[in-house]
Amino acid sequence: MTWDWQVFLTDDGSGRTYLEWMLEAWRWTLAVAACSWLVAMSVGAVVGTVRTLPGRPVLVALGNAWVELFRNIPLLVQIFLWYFVVPKIFPAFQQVPGFMLVVFALGFFTSARIAEQVRAGIQALPKGQSYAAMAVGFTTAQSYRYVILPMAFRIILPPLTSESMNLLKNSSVAFAVSIAELTMFAMQAQEETSRGIEIYLAVTGLYALSAFAVNRVFAKIEKKMRVPGFIVSAGTGGH
């Protein structure tokens, strides 16, 4: 077997090299992941919080239904539903770019998992946190805003790190609806060049580099946001 890394400097037939094509596909991958993360965090935080509200059975039921719906349907199926079915049922979505439809599919799928983590983080807090907020006269909304959610998000930072890395890797399924991200590049470039080993190794390296960067960013956030004596810093162990 011979290696030919010169393939990345070869013209792909459109005036750009395969390296330039791969970097462009990498940008699409990062864009899909970043936009989906914003959707997932926004929706997941709201749904996870709603599921813990006292005395709101209807809202809790709606939150539970959201989680069960989006968590129990495979991601690829959800992408197909958003891309092919939703625009047929709701004509307004026919004007929405395919990129955004994939973002909605990936974001809502991940939001269900984040909502479960937010719920677990809130319920893991000692009851004294809520009682203290009530004692100083906070309303329920103020208790969540100033006391409960800040502590809950500190608790769930490690699983949020893993979920964010998973979201980046899950963006690879966007190739199924022709979003020009890394996986689609790899499939097309391999067919055109017959250099699948070099192509897939390079793409694997970019995925690994991206996921590692996400891990390091969240590790910095976790270290900065930890509460001494309440949450042990990552990687230090503790009692």
mmCIF file of C-alpha atoms in Angstrom:
data_model
loop_
_atom_site.group_PDB
_atom_site.id
_atom_site.type_symbol
_atom_site.label_atom_id
_atom_site.label_comp_id
_atom_site.label_asym_id
_atom_site.label_seq_id
_atom_site.Cartn_x
_atom_site.Cartn_y
_atom_site.Cartn_z
ATOM 1 C CA MET A 1 0.000 0.000 0.000
ATOM 2 C CA THR A 2 1.342 3.434 -0.923
ATOM 3 C CA TRP A 3 0.370 6.751 0.583
ATOM 4 C CA ASP A 4 -0.401 9.743 -1.616
ATOM 5 C CA TRP A 5 -1.104 12.827 0.459
ATOM 6 C CA GLN A 6 -0.599 14.920 -2.673
ATOM 7 C CA VAL A 7 -4.226 14.128 -3.423
ATOM 8 C CA PHE A 8 -5.245 17.080 -1.264
ATOM 9 C CA LEU A 9 -3.369 19.445 -3.580
ATOM 10 C CA THR A 10 -5.129 18.082 -6.648
ATOM 11 C CA ASP A 11 -7.785 20.128 -8.411
ATOM 12 C CA ASP A 12 -11.242 18.657 -7.843
ATOM 13 C CA GLY A 13 -12.440 19.851 -11.229
ATOM 14 C CA SER A 14 -14.033 23.079 -10.048
ATOM 15 C CA GLY A 15 -10.911 25.191 -9.613
ATOM 16 C CA ARG A 16 -10.292 24.326 -5.982
ATOM 17 C CA THR A 17 -8.110 21.686 -4.378
ATOM 18 C CA TYR A 18 -9.429 18.810 -2.301
ATOM 19 C CA LEU A 19 -7.822 20.465 0.719
ATOM 20 C CA GLU A 20 -9.838 23.632 0.136
ATOM 21 C CA TRP A 21 -12.973 21.546 -0.345
ATOM 22 C CA MET A 22 -12.317 19.678 2.891
ATOM 23 C CA LEU A 23 -11.795 22.893 4.872
ATOM 24 C CA GLU A 24 -15.001 24.314 3.432
ATOM 25 C CA ALA A 25 -16.846 21.147 4.463
ATOM 26 C CA TRP A 26 -15.291 21.466 7.927
ATOM 27 C CA ARG A 27 -16.738 24.974 8.210
ATOM 28 C CA TRP A 28 -20.179 23.606 7.325
ATOM 29 C CA THR A 29 -19.802 20.913 9.988
ATOM 30 C CA LEU A 30 -18.872 23.479 12.635
ATOM 31 C CA ALA A 31 -21.724 25.760 11.533
ATOM 32 C CA VAL A 32 -24.304 22.961 11.781
ATOM 33 C CA ALA A 33 -22.969 21.916 15.187
ATOM 34 C CA ALA A 34 -22.803 25.465 16.582
ATOM 35 C CA CYS A 35 -26.309 26.466 15.457
ATOM 36 C CA SER A 36 -27.749 23.153 16.654
ATOM 37 C CA TRP A 37 -26.038 23.611 20.026
ATOM 38 C CA LEU A 38 -27.683 27.013 20.487
ATOM 39 C CA VAL A 39 -31.101 25.527 19.715
ATOM 40 C CA ALA A 40 -30.480 22.500 21.943
ATOM 41 C CA MET A 41 -29.263 24.536 24.921
ATOM 42 C CA SER A 42 -32.057 27.108 24.698
ATOM 43 C CA VAL A 43 -34.874 24.588 24.343
ATOM 44 C CA GLY A 44 -33.311 21.990 26.640
ATOM 45 C CA ALA A 45 -32.830 24.473 29.490
ATOM 46 C CA VAL A 46 -36.439 25.630 29.264
ATOM 47 C CA VAL A 47 -37.924 22.132 28.990
ATOM 48 C CA GLY A 48 -35.696 20.746 31.750
ATOM 49 C CA THR A 49 -36.676 23.598 34.071
ATOM 50 C CA VAL A 50 -40.378 23.261 33.287
ATOM 51 C CA ARG A 51 -40.277 19.577 34.241
ATOM 52 C CA THR A 52 -39.318 20.509 37.820
ATOM 53 C CA LEU A 53 -41.822 23.320 38.440
ATOM 54 C CA PRO A 54 -43.899 22.708 41.572
ATOM 55 C CA GLY A 55 -47.654 22.844 41.180
ATOM 56 C CA ARG A 56 -47.585 22.926 37.364
ATOM 57 C CA PRO A 57 -48.725 19.425 36.304
ATOM 58 C CA VAL A 58 -49.734 20.493 32.786
ATOM 59 C CA LEU A 59 -46.372 22.102 32.067
ATOM 60 C CA VAL A 60 -44.549 19.124 33.570
ATOM 61 C CA ALA A 61 -46.550 16.772 31.344
ATOM 62 C CA LEU A 62 -45.762 18.837 28.251
ATOM 63 C CA GLY A 63 -42.074 18.842 29.154
ATOM 64 C CA ASN A 64 -42.104 15.080 29.660
ATOM 65 C CA ALA A 65 -43.876 14.603 26.331
ATOM 66 C CA TRP A 66 -41.232 16.704 24.553
ATOM 67 C CA VAL A 67 -38.416 14.615 26.005
ATOM 68 C CA GLU A 68 -40.062 11.292 25.215
ATOM 69 C CA LEU A 69 -40.939 12.347 21.670
ATOM 70 C CA PHE A 70 -37.540 13.605 20.567
ATOM 71 C CA ARG A 71 -35.452 11.171 22.601
ATOM 72 C CA ASN A 72 -37.144 8.018 21.321
ATOM 73 C CA ILE A 73 -37.047 8.687 17.564
ATOM 74 C CA PRO A 74 -33.715 8.006 15.786
ATOM 75 C CA LEU A 75 -31.865 11.142 14.723
ATOM 76 C CA LEU A 76 -31.662 10.127 11.064
ATOM 77 C CA VAL A 77 -35.436 9.606 10.963
ATOM 78 C CA GLN A 78 -35.975 13.033 12.516
ATOM 79 C CA ILE A 79 -33.754 14.649 9.901
ATOM 80 C CA PHE A 80 -35.730 12.995 7.117
ATOM 81 C CA LEU A 81 -38.999 14.112 8.737
ATOM 82 C CA TRP A 82 -37.845 17.716 8.971
ATOM 83 C CA TYR A 83 -36.352 17.741 5.498
ATOM 84 C CA PHE A 84 -39.037 15.897 3.518
ATOM 85 C CA VAL A 85 -42.243 15.720 5.591
ATOM 86 C CA VAL A 86 -42.531 18.983 7.532
ATOM 87 C CA PRO A 87 -42.316 21.216 4.388
ATOM 88 C CA LYS A 88 -45.128 19.159 2.814
ATOM 89 C CA ILE A 89 -47.392 19.517 5.851
ATOM 90 C CA PHE A 90 -46.504 23.143 6.612
ATOM 91 C CA PRO A 91 -45.899 25.020 3.313
ATOM 92 C CA ALA A 92 -44.198 27.906 5.135
ATOM 93 C CA PHE A 93 -41.220 25.620 5.792
ATOM 94 C CA GLN A 94 -40.677 25.231 2.042
ATOM 95 C CA GLN A 95 -38.931 28.611 2.159
ATOM 96 C CA VAL A 96 -36.635 27.531 5.002
ATOM 97 C CA PRO A 97 -33.111 26.536 3.842
ATOM 98 C CA GLY A 98 -32.207 22.872 4.205
ATOM 99 C CA PHE A 99 -29.369 23.900 6.505
ATOM 100 C CA MET A 100 -31.857 25.284 9.049
ATOM 101 C CA LEU A 101 -34.105 22.220 8.815
ATOM 102 C CA VAL A 102 -31.123 20.054 9.763
ATOM 103 C CA VAL A 103 -30.304 22.467 12.600
ATOM 104 C CA PHE A 104 -33.850 22.131 13.945
ATOM 105 C CA ALA A 105 -33.734 18.340 13.719
ATOM 106 C CA LEU A 106 -30.367 18.012 15.434
ATOM 107 C CA GLY A 107 -31.111 20.790 17.942
ATOM 108 C CA PHE A 108 -34.472 19.390 19.066
ATOM 109 C CA PHE A 109 -33.085 15.850 19.253
ATOM 110 C CA THR A 110 -30.270 17.033 21.511
ATOM 111 C CA SER A 111 -32.555 19.347 23.499
ATOM 112 C CA ALA A 112 -34.423 16.319 24.853
ATOM 113 C CA ARG A 113 -31.192 14.882 26.219
ATOM 114 C CA ILE A 114 -30.096 18.228 27.678
ATOM 115 C CA ALA A 115 -33.531 18.699 29.248
ATOM 116 C CA GLU A 116 -33.088 15.402 31.076
ATOM 117 C CA GLN A 117 -29.686 16.536 32.339
ATOM 118 C CA VAL A 118 -31.063 19.890 33.499
ATOM 119 C CA ARG A 119 -33.903 18.128 35.340
ATOM 120 C CA ALA A 120 -31.435 15.787 37.021
ATOM 121 C CA GLY A 121 -29.173 18.698 37.984
ATOM 122 C CA ILE A 122 -32.023 20.642 39.565
ATOM 123 C CA GLN A 123 -33.319 17.634 41.478
ATOM 124 C CA ALA A 124 -29.803 16.807 42.674
ATOM 125 C CA LEU A 125 -29.588 20.091 44.592
ATOM 126 C CA PRO A 126 -30.176 19.941 48.343
ATOM 127 C CA LYS A 127 -33.642 21.138 49.345
ATOM 128 C CA GLY A 128 -31.960 23.773 51.467
ATOM 129 C CA GLN A 129 -31.187 25.745 48.306
ATOM 130 C CA SER A 130 -34.885 26.219 47.546
ATOM 131 C CA TYR A 131 -35.778 26.836 51.180
ATOM 132 C CA ALA A 132 -33.113 29.522 51.472
ATOM 133 C CA ALA A 133 -34.438 31.269 48.373
ATOM 134 C CA MET A 134 -37.967 31.158 49.779
ATOM 135 C CA ALA A 135 -36.743 32.442 53.138
ATOM 136 C CA VAL A 136 -35.372 35.638 51.607
ATOM 137 C CA GLY A 137 -38.640 36.258 49.768
ATOM 138 C CA PHE A 138 -37.766 35.117 46.239
ATOM 139 C CA THR A 139 -40.578 34.139 43.913
ATOM 140 C CA THR A 140 -40.391 30.805 42.104
ATOM 141 C CA ALA A 141 -38.985 32.502 38.998
ATOM 142 C CA GLN A 142 -36.380 34.377 41.050
ATOM 143 C CA SER A 143 -35.428 31.213 42.925
ATOM 144 C CA TYR A 144 -34.722 29.423 39.665
ATOM 145 C CA ARG A 145 -32.904 32.358 38.124
ATOM 146 C CA TYR A 146 -30.639 33.350 41.000
ATOM 147 C CA VAL A 147 -30.217 30.171 43.052
ATOM 148 C CA ILE A 148 -31.307 26.885 41.490
ATOM 149 C CA LEU A 149 -30.270 27.104 37.831
ATOM 150 C CA PRO A 150 -26.778 28.574 38.408
ATOM 151 C CA MET A 151 -25.970 25.699 40.759
ATOM 152 C CA ALA A 152 -27.672 23.066 38.609
ATOM 153 C CA PHE A 153 -25.710 24.026 35.509
ATOM 154 C CA ARG A 154 -22.466 23.767 37.453
ATOM 155 C CA ILE A 155 -23.424 20.216 38.433
ATOM 156 C CA ILE A 156 -24.261 19.111 34.890
ATOM 157 C CA LEU A 157 -21.253 20.638 33.129
ATOM 158 C CA PRO A 158 -19.496 17.234 32.726
ATOM 159 C CA PRO A 159 -22.474 15.550 30.994
ATOM 160 C CA LEU A 160 -23.066 18.744 28.991
ATOM 161 C CA THR A 161 -19.490 18.445 27.766
ATOM 162 C CA SER A 162 -20.132 14.924 26.509
ATOM 163 C CA GLU A 163 -23.443 15.953 24.952
ATOM 164 C CA SER A 164 -21.810 18.855 23.122
ATOM 165 C CA MET A 165 -19.137 16.547 21.752
ATOM 166 C CA ASN A 166 -21.818 14.067 20.698
ATOM 167 C CA LEU A 167 -23.732 16.827 18.941
ATOM 168 C CA LEU A 168 -20.633 17.718 16.925
ATOM 169 C CA LYS A 169 -20.209 14.095 15.886
ATOM 170 C CA ASN A 170 -23.926 13.645 15.211
ATOM 171 C CA SER A 171 -23.742 16.482 12.684
ATOM 172 C CA SER A 172 -22.212 13.926 10.323
ATOM 173 C CA VAL A 173 -25.688 12.547 9.557
ATOM 174 C CA ALA A 174 -26.454 15.811 7.711
ATOM 175 C CA PHE A 175 -24.846 14.184 4.665
ATOM 176 C CA ALA A 176 -28.071 12.185 4.266
ATOM 177 C CA VAL A 177 -29.871 15.315 3.039
ATOM 178 C CA SER A 178 -26.936 16.637 1.015
ATOM 179 C CA ILE A 179 -25.545 19.182 3.456
ATOM 180 C CA ALA A 180 -21.951 19.675 2.285
ATOM 181 C CA GLU A 181 -20.253 18.761 5.575
ATOM 182 C CA LEU A 182 -17.222 16.569 6.262
ATOM 183 C CA THR A 183 -18.822 13.161 5.854
ATOM 184 C CA MET A 184 -20.329 14.054 2.485
ATOM 185 C CA PHE A 185 -16.964 15.444 1.388
ATOM 186 C CA ALA A 186 -15.260 12.205 2.401
ATOM 187 C CA MET A 187 -17.729 10.055 0.479
ATOM 188 C CA GLN A 188 -17.551 12.124 -2.701
ATOM 189 C CA ALA A 189 -13.793 12.729 -2.597
ATOM 190 C CA GLN A 190 -13.117 9.036 -2.038
ATOM 191 C CA GLU A 191 -15.176 8.142 -5.107
ATOM 192 C CA GLU A 192 -13.415 10.732 -7.253
ATOM 193 C CA THR A 193 -9.847 10.037 -6.151
ATOM 194 C CA SER A 194 -9.912 6.375 -5.033
ATOM 195 C CA ARG A 195 -7.820 7.556 -2.068
ATOM 196 C CA GLY A 196 -10.209 6.603 0.674
ATOM 197 C CA ILE A 197 -7.548 5.925 3.306
ATOM 198 C CA GLU A 198 -5.993 9.386 3.076
ATOM 199 C CA ILE A 199 -9.365 11.112 2.803
ATOM 200 C CA TYR A 200 -10.975 9.334 5.737
ATOM 201 C CA LEU A 201 -7.894 9.685 7.945
ATOM 202 C CA ALA A 202 -7.860 13.435 7.333
ATOM 203 C CA VAL A 203 -11.585 13.760 8.021
ATOM 204 C CA THR A 204 -11.246 11.647 11.172
ATOM 205 C CA GLY A 205 -8.472 13.941 12.344
ATOM 206 C CA LEU A 206 -10.666 17.029 11.873
ATOM 207 C CA TYR A 207 -13.548 15.449 13.790
ATOM 208 C CA ALA A 208 -11.174 14.461 16.611
ATOM 209 C CA LEU A 209 -9.602 17.926 16.689
ATOM 210 C CA SER A 210 -13.014 19.598 16.833
ATOM 211 C CA ALA A 211 -14.295 17.335 19.604
ATOM 212 C CA PHE A 212 -11.080 17.814 21.606
ATOM 213 C CA ALA A 213 -11.431 21.599 21.302
ATOM 214 C CA VAL A 214 -15.003 21.393 22.642
ATOM 215 C CA ASN A 215 -13.758 19.248 25.531
ATOM 216 C CA ARG A 216 -11.035 21.735 26.439
ATOM 217 C CA VAL A 217 -13.376 24.726 26.288
ATOM 218 C CA PHE A 218 -15.858 23.064 28.642
ATOM 219 C CA ALA A 219 -13.030 21.959 30.944
ATOM 220 C CA LYS A 220 -11.953 25.606 31.267
ATOM 221 C CA ILE A 221 -15.542 26.668 31.950
ATOM 222 C CA GLU A 222 -15.985 23.925 34.544
ATOM 223 C CA LYS A 223 -12.790 24.923 36.333
ATOM 224 C CA LYS A 224 -13.763 28.593 36.356
ATOM 225 C CA MET A 225 -17.375 28.051 37.463
ATOM 226 C CA ARG A 226 -16.929 25.400 40.148
ATOM 227 C CA VAL A 227 -18.040 26.239 43.658
ATOM 228 C CA PRO A 228 -15.301 25.433 46.221
ATOM 229 C CA GLY A 229 -16.469 22.855 48.732
ATOM 230 C CA PHE A 230 -19.574 21.973 46.743
ATOM 231 C CA ILE A 231 -18.408 20.568 43.413
ATOM 232 C CA VAL A 232 -15.063 18.839 42.917
ATOM 233 C CA SER A 233 -13.035 20.131 39.990
ATOM 234 C CA ALA A 234 -12.655 17.892 36.981
ATOM 235 C CA GLY A 235 -9.855 15.370 37.120
ATOM 236 C CA THR A 236 -8.808 16.067 40.716
ATOM 237 C CA GLY A 237 -10.736 13.357 42.513
ATOM 238 C CA GLY A 238 -11.987 14.217 45.956
ATOM 239 C CA HIS A 239 -14.013 13.172 48.961
#
